[in-house]
Amino acid sequence: MNQDELKKALSKLPLGDVKYFDTIGSTNTEALAWATNDAKDLSLVIADEQTAGRGRLDRKWFTPSGTALAFSLIIHPTAEEQAYLTRIVGLAALAIVDVLQARGLVAQIKWPNDVLLNGHKVAGILVESVWSGEEVDYVVIGIGINVLKGAVPPEDLLQFPATSLEESLGPAVEREEILRDILSGIIALRPHLVTDSFITSWEKVLAFRGEQVQIEEANGSFTLGKLLGLEPDGGLRLSDEQSNSITVRFGDVRLRPHR
Ligand code: ATP
Ligand code: BTN
């Protein structure tokens, strides 16, 4: 990644400090360590390549060099934001969706942490926290985006189909510009995190809304239901065949369309 281009792209954003790596294990791991040592709010770790990129529950996130965006933004939550931290994954997902929609694409959020283009995963979000006693001191928002086709893992590594921005936008897509616009979107949306309309905006772009879905849990159990929307904390609202309402909280759950 061209560091001059990167600096230029980020120059107008009110970021804390920025650390760039040509290659790193995981930008989230680096950002968590940094946060433990008092990082400024909105500090950024970005890498061209990750050798140990992580998804949820240490699933692997593929980030080959020169093809992807992999970055972690450190948030030092305000007292008001403390009660809304489960919405932060939505903040990142909404900012990504907005940036893709502004480029004419139809992007949706596969609850809880993925962004889809034409039903294929193009981006993933991993939110992790640093605690101080009972309070969250820092939140790290890790974002991985498949920009060029080379970022997409081989099919045998995938549990869900994947795509890249290049697939829809052609090879001229600029990583630095996408990064700038996502960061700027997160910063602009952040004051809305604590509002009711935040949940409405998030619900509007949920994939499979109104459709039958299945929720797979780590213990192998399945829940079937119609995807209705979100709870105030960002949990998923479903209704079962008897129209009973079901809430699915964040955790080791995977959402799939039920066909
Ligand atoms: P899914 O619904 O895609 O199975 P998940 O929610 O169960 O995902 P996550 O932890 O969100 O799992 O994502 C990690 C998974 O994403 C990996 O197990 C792998 O299948 C897939 N993956 C890894 N790298 C990429 C990538 N660059 N693009 C798309 N998918 C990827
Ligand atoms: C997922 O879909 O499970 C989330 C993937 C998150 C990947 C990003 S890439 C930047 C940051 N560093 C990591 O190790 N993971 C996140």
mmCIF file of C-alpha atoms and ligand atoms in Angstrom:
data_model
loop_
_atom_site.group_PDB
_atom_site.id
_atom_site.type_symbol
_atom_site.label_atom_id
_atom_site.label_comp_id
_atom_site.label_asym_id
_atom_site.label_seq_id
_atom_site.Cartn_x
_atom_site.Cartn_y
_atom_site.Cartn_z
ATOM 1 C CA MET A 1 0.000 0.000 0.000
ATOM 2 C CA ASN A 2 1.397 3.407 -0.957
ATOM 3 C CA GLN A 3 1.989 5.245 2.308
ATOM 4 C CA ASP A 4 1.935 8.721 0.705
ATOM 5 C CA GLU A 5 -1.450 7.971 -0.822
ATOM 6 C CA LEU A 6 -2.628 6.643 2.515
ATOM 7 C CA LYS A 7 -1.473 9.745 4.408
ATOM 8 C CA LYS A 8 -3.104 12.002 1.819
ATOM 9 C CA ALA A 9 -6.387 10.090 1.985
ATOM 10 C CA LEU A 10 -6.513 10.251 5.797
ATOM 11 C CA SER A 11 -5.194 13.801 6.188
ATOM 12 C CA LYS A 12 -8.582 15.497 6.636
ATOM 13 C CA LEU A 13 -9.992 12.992 9.143
ATOM 14 C CA PRO A 14 -9.947 13.706 12.882
ATOM 15 C CA LEU A 15 -8.065 10.480 13.701
ATOM 16 C CA GLY A 16 -5.868 9.807 16.734
ATOM 17 C CA ASP A 17 -2.508 8.245 15.802
ATOM 18 C CA VAL A 18 -2.041 5.926 12.820
ATOM 19 C CA LYS A 19 0.188 2.819 12.627
ATOM 20 C CA TYR A 20 0.809 1.260 9.223
ATOM 21 C CA PHE A 21 2.320 -2.204 8.633
ATOM 22 C CA ASP A 22 3.261 -3.851 5.338
ATOM 23 C CA THR A 23 2.582 -7.134 7.057
ATOM 24 C CA ILE A 24 1.258 -8.041 10.505
ATOM 25 C CA GLY A 25 -0.361 -10.982 12.308
ATOM 26 C CA SER A 26 -3.672 -9.268 13.019
ATOM 27 C CA THR A 27 -4.457 -5.539 13.149
ATOM 28 C CA ASN A 28 -6.997 -6.300 15.928
ATOM 29 C CA THR A 29 -4.337 -7.953 18.097
ATOM 30 C CA GLU A 30 -2.050 -4.940 17.580
ATOM 31 C CA ALA A 31 -4.878 -2.486 18.308
ATOM 32 C CA LEU A 32 -5.895 -4.341 21.507
ATOM 33 C CA ALA A 33 -2.297 -4.176 22.751
ATOM 34 C CA TRP A 34 -2.116 -0.485 21.850
ATOM 35 C CA ALA A 35 -5.419 0.251 23.606
ATOM 36 C CA THR A 36 -4.091 -1.416 26.760
ATOM 37 C CA ASN A 37 -1.330 1.205 26.635
ATOM 38 C CA ASP A 38 -3.639 4.224 26.398
ATOM 39 C CA ALA A 39 -4.250 4.862 22.728
ATOM 40 C CA LYS A 40 -6.052 8.059 21.708
ATOM 41 C CA ASP A 41 -9.669 7.816 20.601
ATOM 42 C CA LEU A 42 -9.922 7.073 16.847
ATOM 43 C CA SER A 43 -6.401 5.680 16.555
ATOM 44 C CA LEU A 44 -5.947 3.382 13.585
ATOM 45 C CA VAL A 45 -3.938 0.266 12.799
ATOM 46 C CA ILE A 46 -3.799 -0.642 9.124
ATOM 47 C CA ALA A 47 -1.913 -3.372 7.299
ATOM 48 C CA ASP A 48 -1.427 -4.395 3.699
ATOM 49 C CA GLU A 49 -1.277 -8.070 4.631
ATOM 50 C CA GLN A 50 -2.327 -10.127 7.663
ATOM 51 C CA THR A 51 -0.747 -13.485 8.369
ATOM 52 C CA ALA A 52 -3.107 -14.334 11.260
ATOM 53 C CA GLY A 53 -6.246 -12.330 10.444
ATOM 54 C CA ARG A 54 -9.093 -13.383 12.733
ATOM 55 C CA GLY A 55 -12.839 -13.671 12.418
ATOM 56 C CA ARG A 56 -15.139 -14.518 15.303
ATOM 57 C CA LEU A 57 -14.011 -17.333 17.612
ATOM 58 C CA ASP A 58 -10.587 -17.308 16.008
ATOM 59 C CA ARG A 59 -11.884 -18.379 12.643
ATOM 60 C CA LYS A 60 -9.354 -17.331 10.014
ATOM 61 C CA TRP A 61 -9.753 -14.149 7.967
ATOM 62 C CA PHE A 62 -7.825 -14.307 4.703
ATOM 63 C CA THR A 63 -5.875 -11.069 3.887
ATOM 64 C CA PRO A 64 -3.273 -11.554 1.146
ATOM 65 C CA SER A 65 -1.025 -8.560 0.342
ATOM 66 C CA GLY A 66 -1.982 -5.884 -2.176
ATOM 67 C CA THR A 67 -5.629 -6.886 -2.483
ATOM 68 C CA ALA A 68 -7.617 -6.128 0.659
ATOM 69 C CA LEU A 69 -8.338 -3.575 3.327
ATOM 70 C CA ALA A 70 -7.565 -4.737 6.857
ATOM 71 C CA PHE A 71 -7.735 -2.176 9.611
ATOM 72 C CA SER A 72 -8.715 -1.690 13.234
ATOM 73 C CA LEU A 73 -10.110 1.516 14.658
ATOM 74 C CA ILE A 74 -9.772 2.132 18.390
ATOM 75 C CA ILE A 75 -12.744 3.784 20.088
ATOM 76 C CA HIS A 76 -12.573 5.183 23.606
ATOM 77 C CA PRO A 77 -16.304 5.216 24.416
ATOM 78 C CA THR A 78 -17.873 8.228 26.072
ATOM 79 C CA ALA A 79 -19.968 7.755 29.221
ATOM 80 C CA GLU A 80 -23.114 8.025 27.070
ATOM 81 C CA GLU A 81 -21.862 5.434 24.563
ATOM 82 C CA GLN A 82 -21.141 2.888 27.323
ATOM 83 C CA ALA A 83 -24.787 1.738 27.320
ATOM 84 C CA TYR A 84 -24.806 1.223 23.536
ATOM 85 C CA LEU A 85 -21.638 -0.759 22.871
ATOM 86 C CA THR A 86 -23.504 -3.754 21.408
ATOM 87 C CA ARG A 87 -24.515 -1.411 18.574
ATOM 88 C CA ILE A 88 -20.928 -0.734 17.492
ATOM 89 C CA VAL A 89 -20.839 -3.642 15.050
ATOM 90 C CA GLY A 90 -23.853 -1.973 13.398
ATOM 91 C CA LEU A 91 -22.033 1.350 13.254
ATOM 92 C CA ALA A 92 -19.225 -0.226 11.253
ATOM 93 C CA ALA A 93 -21.564 -2.278 9.065
ATOM 94 C CA LEU A 94 -23.748 0.735 8.264
ATOM 95 C CA ALA A 95 -20.736 2.861 7.347
ATOM 96 C CA ILE A 96 -19.527 0.136 4.954
ATOM 97 C CA VAL A 97 -22.989 -0.254 3.410
ATOM 98 C CA ASP A 98 -23.276 3.529 2.900
ATOM 99 C CA VAL A 99 -19.916 3.656 1.119
ATOM 100 C CA LEU A 100 -20.871 0.800 -1.197
ATOM 101 C CA GLN A 101 -24.329 2.255 -1.879
ATOM 102 C CA ALA A 102 -22.720 5.616 -2.736
ATOM 103 C CA ARG A 103 -20.834 3.707 -5.453
ATOM 104 C CA GLY A 104 -24.099 2.400 -6.883
ATOM 105 C CA LEU A 105 -23.966 -1.061 -5.289
ATOM 106 C CA VAL A 106 -26.713 -2.900 -3.429
ATOM 107 C CA ALA A 107 -25.085 -3.796 -0.128
ATOM 108 C CA GLN A 108 -26.743 -5.467 2.854
ATOM 109 C CA ILE A 109 -25.788 -6.561 6.344
ATOM 110 C CA LYS A 110 -25.807 -10.257 7.172
ATOM 111 C CA TRP A 111 -26.416 -10.011 10.902
ATOM 112 C CA PRO A 112 -24.396 -9.750 12.969
ATOM 113 C CA ASN A 113 -21.060 -8.933 11.390
ATOM 114 C CA ASP A 114 -20.822 -9.330 7.639
ATOM 115 C CA VAL A 115 -21.576 -7.132 4.637
ATOM 116 C CA LEU A 116 -22.939 -8.748 1.489
ATOM 117 C CA LEU A 117 -22.904 -7.674 -2.148
ATOM 118 C CA ASN A 118 -25.308 -9.632 -4.330
ATOM 119 C CA GLY A 119 -25.640 -12.175 -1.527
ATOM 120 C CA HIS A 120 -21.867 -12.735 -1.297
ATOM 121 C CA LYS A 121 -19.677 -11.737 1.637
ATOM 122 C CA VAL A 122 -17.468 -8.753 0.764
ATOM 123 C CA ALA A 123 -16.582 -7.523 4.258
ATOM 124 C CA GLY A 124 -16.391 -8.788 7.831
ATOM 125 C CA ILE A 125 -16.298 -6.955 11.132
ATOM 126 C CA LEU A 126 -14.731 -8.124 14.399
ATOM 127 C CA VAL A 127 -15.451 -5.954 17.454
ATOM 128 C CA GLU A 128 -13.356 -6.639 20.554
ATOM 129 C CA SER A 129 -13.082 -4.813 23.885
ATOM 130 C CA VAL A 130 -10.533 -3.893 26.517
ATOM 131 C CA TRP A 131 -12.090 -3.822 30.007
ATOM 132 C CA SER A 132 -11.138 -1.772 32.999
ATOM 133 C CA GLY A 133 -13.021 -3.253 35.978
ATOM 134 C CA GLU A 134 -16.745 -3.249 35.142
ATOM 135 C CA GLU A 135 -16.416 -0.750 32.280
ATOM 136 C CA VAL A 136 -15.263 -1.105 28.716
ATOM 137 C CA ASP A 137 -12.253 1.143 28.364
ATOM 138 C CA TYR A 138 -11.687 0.667 24.633
ATOM 139 C CA VAL A 139 -13.474 -0.952 21.737
ATOM 140 C CA VAL A 140 -11.529 -2.133 18.712
ATOM 141 C CA ILE A 141 -13.470 -2.241 15.454
ATOM 142 C CA GLY A 142 -11.673 -4.574 13.045
ATOM 143 C CA ILE A 143 -12.751 -4.406 9.426
ATOM 144 C CA GLY A 144 -11.685 -6.618 6.537
ATOM 145 C CA ILE A 145 -12.809 -5.852 2.989
ATOM 146 C CA ASN A 146 -12.147 -7.839 -0.159
ATOM 147 C CA VAL A 147 -11.206 -5.040 -2.550
ATOM 148 C CA LEU A 148 -9.535 -6.909 -5.418
ATOM 149 C CA LYS A 149 -10.432 -10.404 -6.629
ATOM 150 C CA GLY A 150 -7.184 -11.803 -5.141
ATOM 151 C CA ALA A 151 -8.525 -11.121 -1.622
ATOM 152 C CA VAL A 152 -11.276 -13.705 -1.972
ATOM 153 C CA PRO A 153 -10.289 -17.032 -0.376
ATOM 154 C CA PRO A 154 -10.442 -20.284 -2.329
ATOM 155 C CA GLU A 155 -13.911 -21.801 -2.199
ATOM 156 C CA ASP A 156 -12.892 -24.760 -0.032
ATOM 157 C CA LEU A 157 -12.083 -22.329 2.817
ATOM 158 C CA LEU A 158 -15.531 -20.743 2.718
ATOM 159 C CA GLN A 159 -18.736 -21.594 4.572
ATOM 160 C CA PHE A 160 -20.549 -18.782 2.775
ATOM 161 C CA PRO A 161 -19.942 -17.444 -0.769
ATOM 162 C CA ALA A 162 -17.596 -14.463 -1.022
ATOM 163 C CA THR A 163 -16.894 -11.667 -3.493
ATOM 164 C CA SER A 164 -14.758 -8.550 -3.927
ATOM 165 C CA LEU A 165 -15.437 -4.928 -4.812
ATOM 166 C CA GLU A 166 -13.488 -5.463 -8.038
ATOM 167 C CA GLU A 167 -16.099 -7.997 -9.107
ATOM 168 C CA SER A 168 -18.726 -5.210 -9.153
ATOM 169 C CA LEU A 169 -16.681 -2.040 -9.689
ATOM 170 C CA GLY A 170 -13.805 -3.170 -11.895
ATOM 171 C CA PRO A 171 -10.075 -3.090 -11.117
ATOM 172 C CA ALA A 172 -9.795 0.713 -10.752
ATOM 173 C CA VAL A 173 -11.224 0.627 -7.230
ATOM 174 C CA GLU A 174 -8.884 2.488 -4.826
ATOM 175 C CA ARG A 175 -8.280 0.996 -1.395
ATOM 176 C CA GLU A 176 -7.257 4.341 0.137
ATOM 177 C CA GLU A 177 -10.479 6.042 -0.975
ATOM 178 C CA ILE A 178 -12.678 3.233 0.329
ATOM 179 C CA LEU A 179 -10.814 3.361 3.654
ATOM 180 C CA ARG A 180 -11.180 7.146 3.915
ATOM 181 C CA ASP A 181 -14.899 7.016 3.189
ATOM 182 C CA ILE A 182 -15.585 4.220 5.690
ATOM 183 C CA LEU A 183 -13.683 5.973 8.467
ATOM 184 C CA SER A 184 -15.401 9.234 7.674
ATOM 185 C CA GLY A 185 -18.769 7.412 7.711
ATOM 186 C CA ILE A 186 -18.083 5.839 11.116
ATOM 187 C CA ILE A 187 -17.135 9.247 12.520
ATOM 188 C CA ALA A 188 -20.241 10.898 11.052
ATOM 189 C CA LEU A 189 -22.607 8.133 12.254
ATOM 190 C CA ARG A 190 -21.150 7.881 15.739
ATOM 191 C CA PRO A 191 -23.313 10.645 17.302
ATOM 192 C CA HIS A 192 -26.390 8.698 16.091
ATOM 193 C CA LEU A 193 -25.319 5.475 17.853
ATOM 194 C CA VAL A 194 -27.404 6.361 20.924
ATOM 195 C CA THR A 195 -30.585 7.312 19.012
ATOM 196 C CA ASP A 196 -33.675 5.190 18.172
ATOM 197 C CA SER A 197 -33.288 6.047 14.495
ATOM 198 C CA PHE A 198 -29.920 4.254 14.492
ATOM 199 C CA ILE A 199 -31.716 0.920 14.903
ATOM 200 C CA THR A 200 -34.184 1.814 12.141
ATOM 201 C CA SER A 201 -31.350 2.646 9.720
ATOM 202 C CA TRP A 202 -29.601 -0.618 10.614
ATOM 203 C CA GLU A 203 -32.795 -2.669 10.159
ATOM 204 C CA LYS A 204 -33.425 -1.179 6.718
ATOM 205 C CA VAL A 205 -30.304 -2.760 5.271
ATOM 206 C CA LEU A 206 -30.533 -6.188 6.907
ATOM 207 C CA ALA A 207 -30.249 -9.045 4.461
ATOM 208 C CA PHE A 208 -33.123 -11.618 4.468
ATOM 209 C CA ARG A 209 -35.556 -9.265 6.217
ATOM 210 C CA GLY A 210 -39.078 -10.719 6.050
ATOM 211 C CA GLU A 211 -37.606 -14.056 4.929
ATOM 212 C CA GLN A 212 -37.253 -17.437 6.634
ATOM 213 C CA VAL A 213 -33.797 -17.863 8.106
ATOM 214 C CA GLN A 214 -32.031 -20.386 10.269
ATOM 215 C CA ILE A 215 -29.764 -19.591 13.166
ATOM 216 C CA GLU A 216 -27.095 -22.199 13.795
ATOM 217 C CA GLU A 217 -25.581 -22.337 17.258
ATOM 218 C CA ALA A 218 -22.177 -23.685 18.287
ATOM 219 C CA ASN A 219 -23.804 -26.693 20.005
ATOM 220 C CA GLY A 220 -25.322 -27.698 16.666
ATOM 221 C CA SER A 221 -28.886 -26.583 17.453
ATOM 222 C CA PHE A 222 -30.938 -24.697 14.892
ATOM 223 C CA THR A 223 -33.641 -22.080 15.272
ATOM 224 C CA LEU A 224 -35.917 -21.334 12.352
ATOM 225 C CA GLY A 225 -37.909 -18.156 12.001
ATOM 226 C CA LYS A 226 -38.883 -15.159 9.930
ATOM 227 C CA LEU A 227 -36.383 -12.317 10.269
ATOM 228 C CA LEU A 228 -38.332 -9.311 11.540
ATOM 229 C CA GLY A 229 -35.737 -6.790 12.645
ATOM 230 C CA LEU A 230 -33.611 -5.742 15.595
ATOM 231 C CA GLU A 231 -33.957 -5.235 19.325
ATOM 232 C CA PRO A 232 -32.728 -1.921 20.784
ATOM 233 C CA ASP A 233 -29.419 -3.608 21.707
ATOM 234 C CA GLY A 234 -28.894 -4.875 18.145
ATOM 235 C CA GLY A 235 -30.074 -8.437 18.915
ATOM 236 C CA LEU A 236 -32.010 -10.126 16.115
ATOM 237 C CA ARG A 237 -35.838 -10.384 16.231
ATOM 238 C CA LEU A 238 -37.433 -13.413 14.610
ATOM 239 C CA SER A 239 -40.917 -14.906 14.725
ATOM 240 C CA ASP A 240 -41.524 -18.643 14.731
ATOM 241 C CA GLU A 241 -44.305 -20.540 12.928
ATOM 242 C CA GLN A 242 -46.737 -19.863 15.785
ATOM 243 C CA SER A 243 -45.854 -16.134 15.547
ATOM 244 C CA ASN A 244 -44.042 -16.246 18.881
ATOM 245 C CA SER A 245 -41.261 -13.753 18.963
ATOM 246 C CA ILE A 246 -37.691 -14.981 19.404
ATOM 247 C CA THR A 247 -34.635 -12.875 20.149
ATOM 248 C CA VAL A 248 -31.169 -13.977 19.138
ATOM 249 C CA ARG A 249 -28.325 -12.263 20.966
ATOM 250 C CA PHE A 250 -24.784 -11.817 19.709
ATOM 251 C CA GLY A 251 -22.617 -14.843 20.284
ATOM 252 C CA ASP A 252 -21.506 -17.863 18.383
ATOM 253 C CA VAL A 253 -24.480 -17.915 16.049
ATOM 254 C CA ARG A 254 -24.489 -18.111 12.274
ATOM 255 C CA LEU A 255 -27.314 -16.864 10.149
ATOM 256 C CA ARG A 256 -28.304 -18.596 6.937
ATOM 257 C CA PRO A 257 -31.239 -18.207 4.572
ATOM 258 C CA HIS A 258 -33.639 -21.179 5.003
ATOM 259 C CA ARG A 259 -34.316 -22.719 1.615
HETATM 260 P P1 ATP B 1 -20.119 -17.183 7.731
HETATM 261 O O1 ATP B 1 -21.539 -16.800 7.999
HETATM 262 O O2 ATP B 1 -19.493 -16.560 6.559
HETATM 263 O O3 ATP B 1 -19.872 -18.671 7.878
HETATM 264 P P2 ATP B 1 -19.398 -16.697 10.289
HETATM 265 O O4 ATP B 1 -20.280 -15.619 10.777
HETATM 266 O O5 ATP B 1 -19.705 -18.063 10.720
HETATM 267 O O6 ATP B 1 -19.283 -16.531 8.784
HETATM 268 P P3 ATP B 1 -17.126 -15.229 10.748
HETATM 269 O O7 ATP B 1 -16.299 -15.434 11.945
HETATM 270 O O8 ATP B 1 -18.028 -14.062 10.620
HETATM 271 O O9 ATP B 1 -17.905 -16.558 10.565
HETATM 272 O O10 ATP B 1 -16.173 -15.180 9.485
HETATM 273 C C1 ATP B 1 -15.060 -16.018 9.357
HETATM 274 C C2 ATP B 1 -15.286 -16.914 8.149
HETATM 275 O O11 ATP B 1 -15.240 -16.102 6.972
HETATM 276 C C3 ATP B 1 -14.160 -17.911 7.947
HETATM 277 O O12 ATP B 1 -14.450 -19.105 8.630
HETATM 278 C C4 ATP B 1 -14.126 -18.118 6.436
HETATM 279 O O13 ATP B 1 -15.059 -19.104 6.063
HETATM 280 C C5 ATP B 1 -14.647 -16.803 5.893
HETATM 281 N N1 ATP B 1 -13.578 -15.921 5.342
HETATM 282 C C6 ATP B 1 -12.276 -15.835 5.692
HETATM 283 N N2 ATP B 1 -11.641 -14.869 5.000
HETATM 284 C C7 ATP B 1 -12.572 -14.322 4.187
HETATM 285 C C8 ATP B 1 -12.538 -13.293 3.237
HETATM 286 N N3 ATP B 1 -11.426 -12.586 2.956
HETATM 287 N N4 ATP B 1 -13.691 -13.018 2.574
HETATM 288 C C9 ATP B 1 -14.826 -13.691 2.818
HETATM 289 N N5 ATP B 1 -14.931 -14.681 3.712
HETATM 290 C C10 ATP B 1 -13.812 -14.992 4.393
HETATM 291 C C1 BTN B 2 -15.674 -12.002 10.407
HETATM 292 O O1 BTN B 2 -16.360 -11.967 9.381
HETATM 293 O O2 BTN B 2 -15.641 -12.939 11.183
HETATM 294 C C2 BTN B 2 -14.900 -10.795 10.792
HETATM 295 C C3 BTN B 2 -13.623 -10.654 10.032
HETATM 296 C C4 BTN B 2 -12.863 -9.439 10.516
HETATM 297 C C5 BTN B 2 -11.555 -9.302 9.802
HETATM 298 C C6 BTN B 2 -10.842 -8.040 10.199
HETATM 299 S S1 BTN B 2 -9.461 -7.707 9.150
HETATM 300 C C7 BTN B 2 -8.907 -6.460 10.233
HETATM 301 C C8 BTN B 2 -9.123 -6.996 11.637
HETATM 302 N N1 BTN B 2 -8.012 -7.805 12.051
HETATM 303 C C9 BTN B 2 -8.363 -9.075 12.241
HETATM 304 O O3 BTN B 2 -7.596 -9.995 12.596
HETATM 305 N N2 BTN B 2 -9.677 -9.241 12.010
HETATM 306 C C10 BTN B 2 -10.301 -7.992 11.614
#
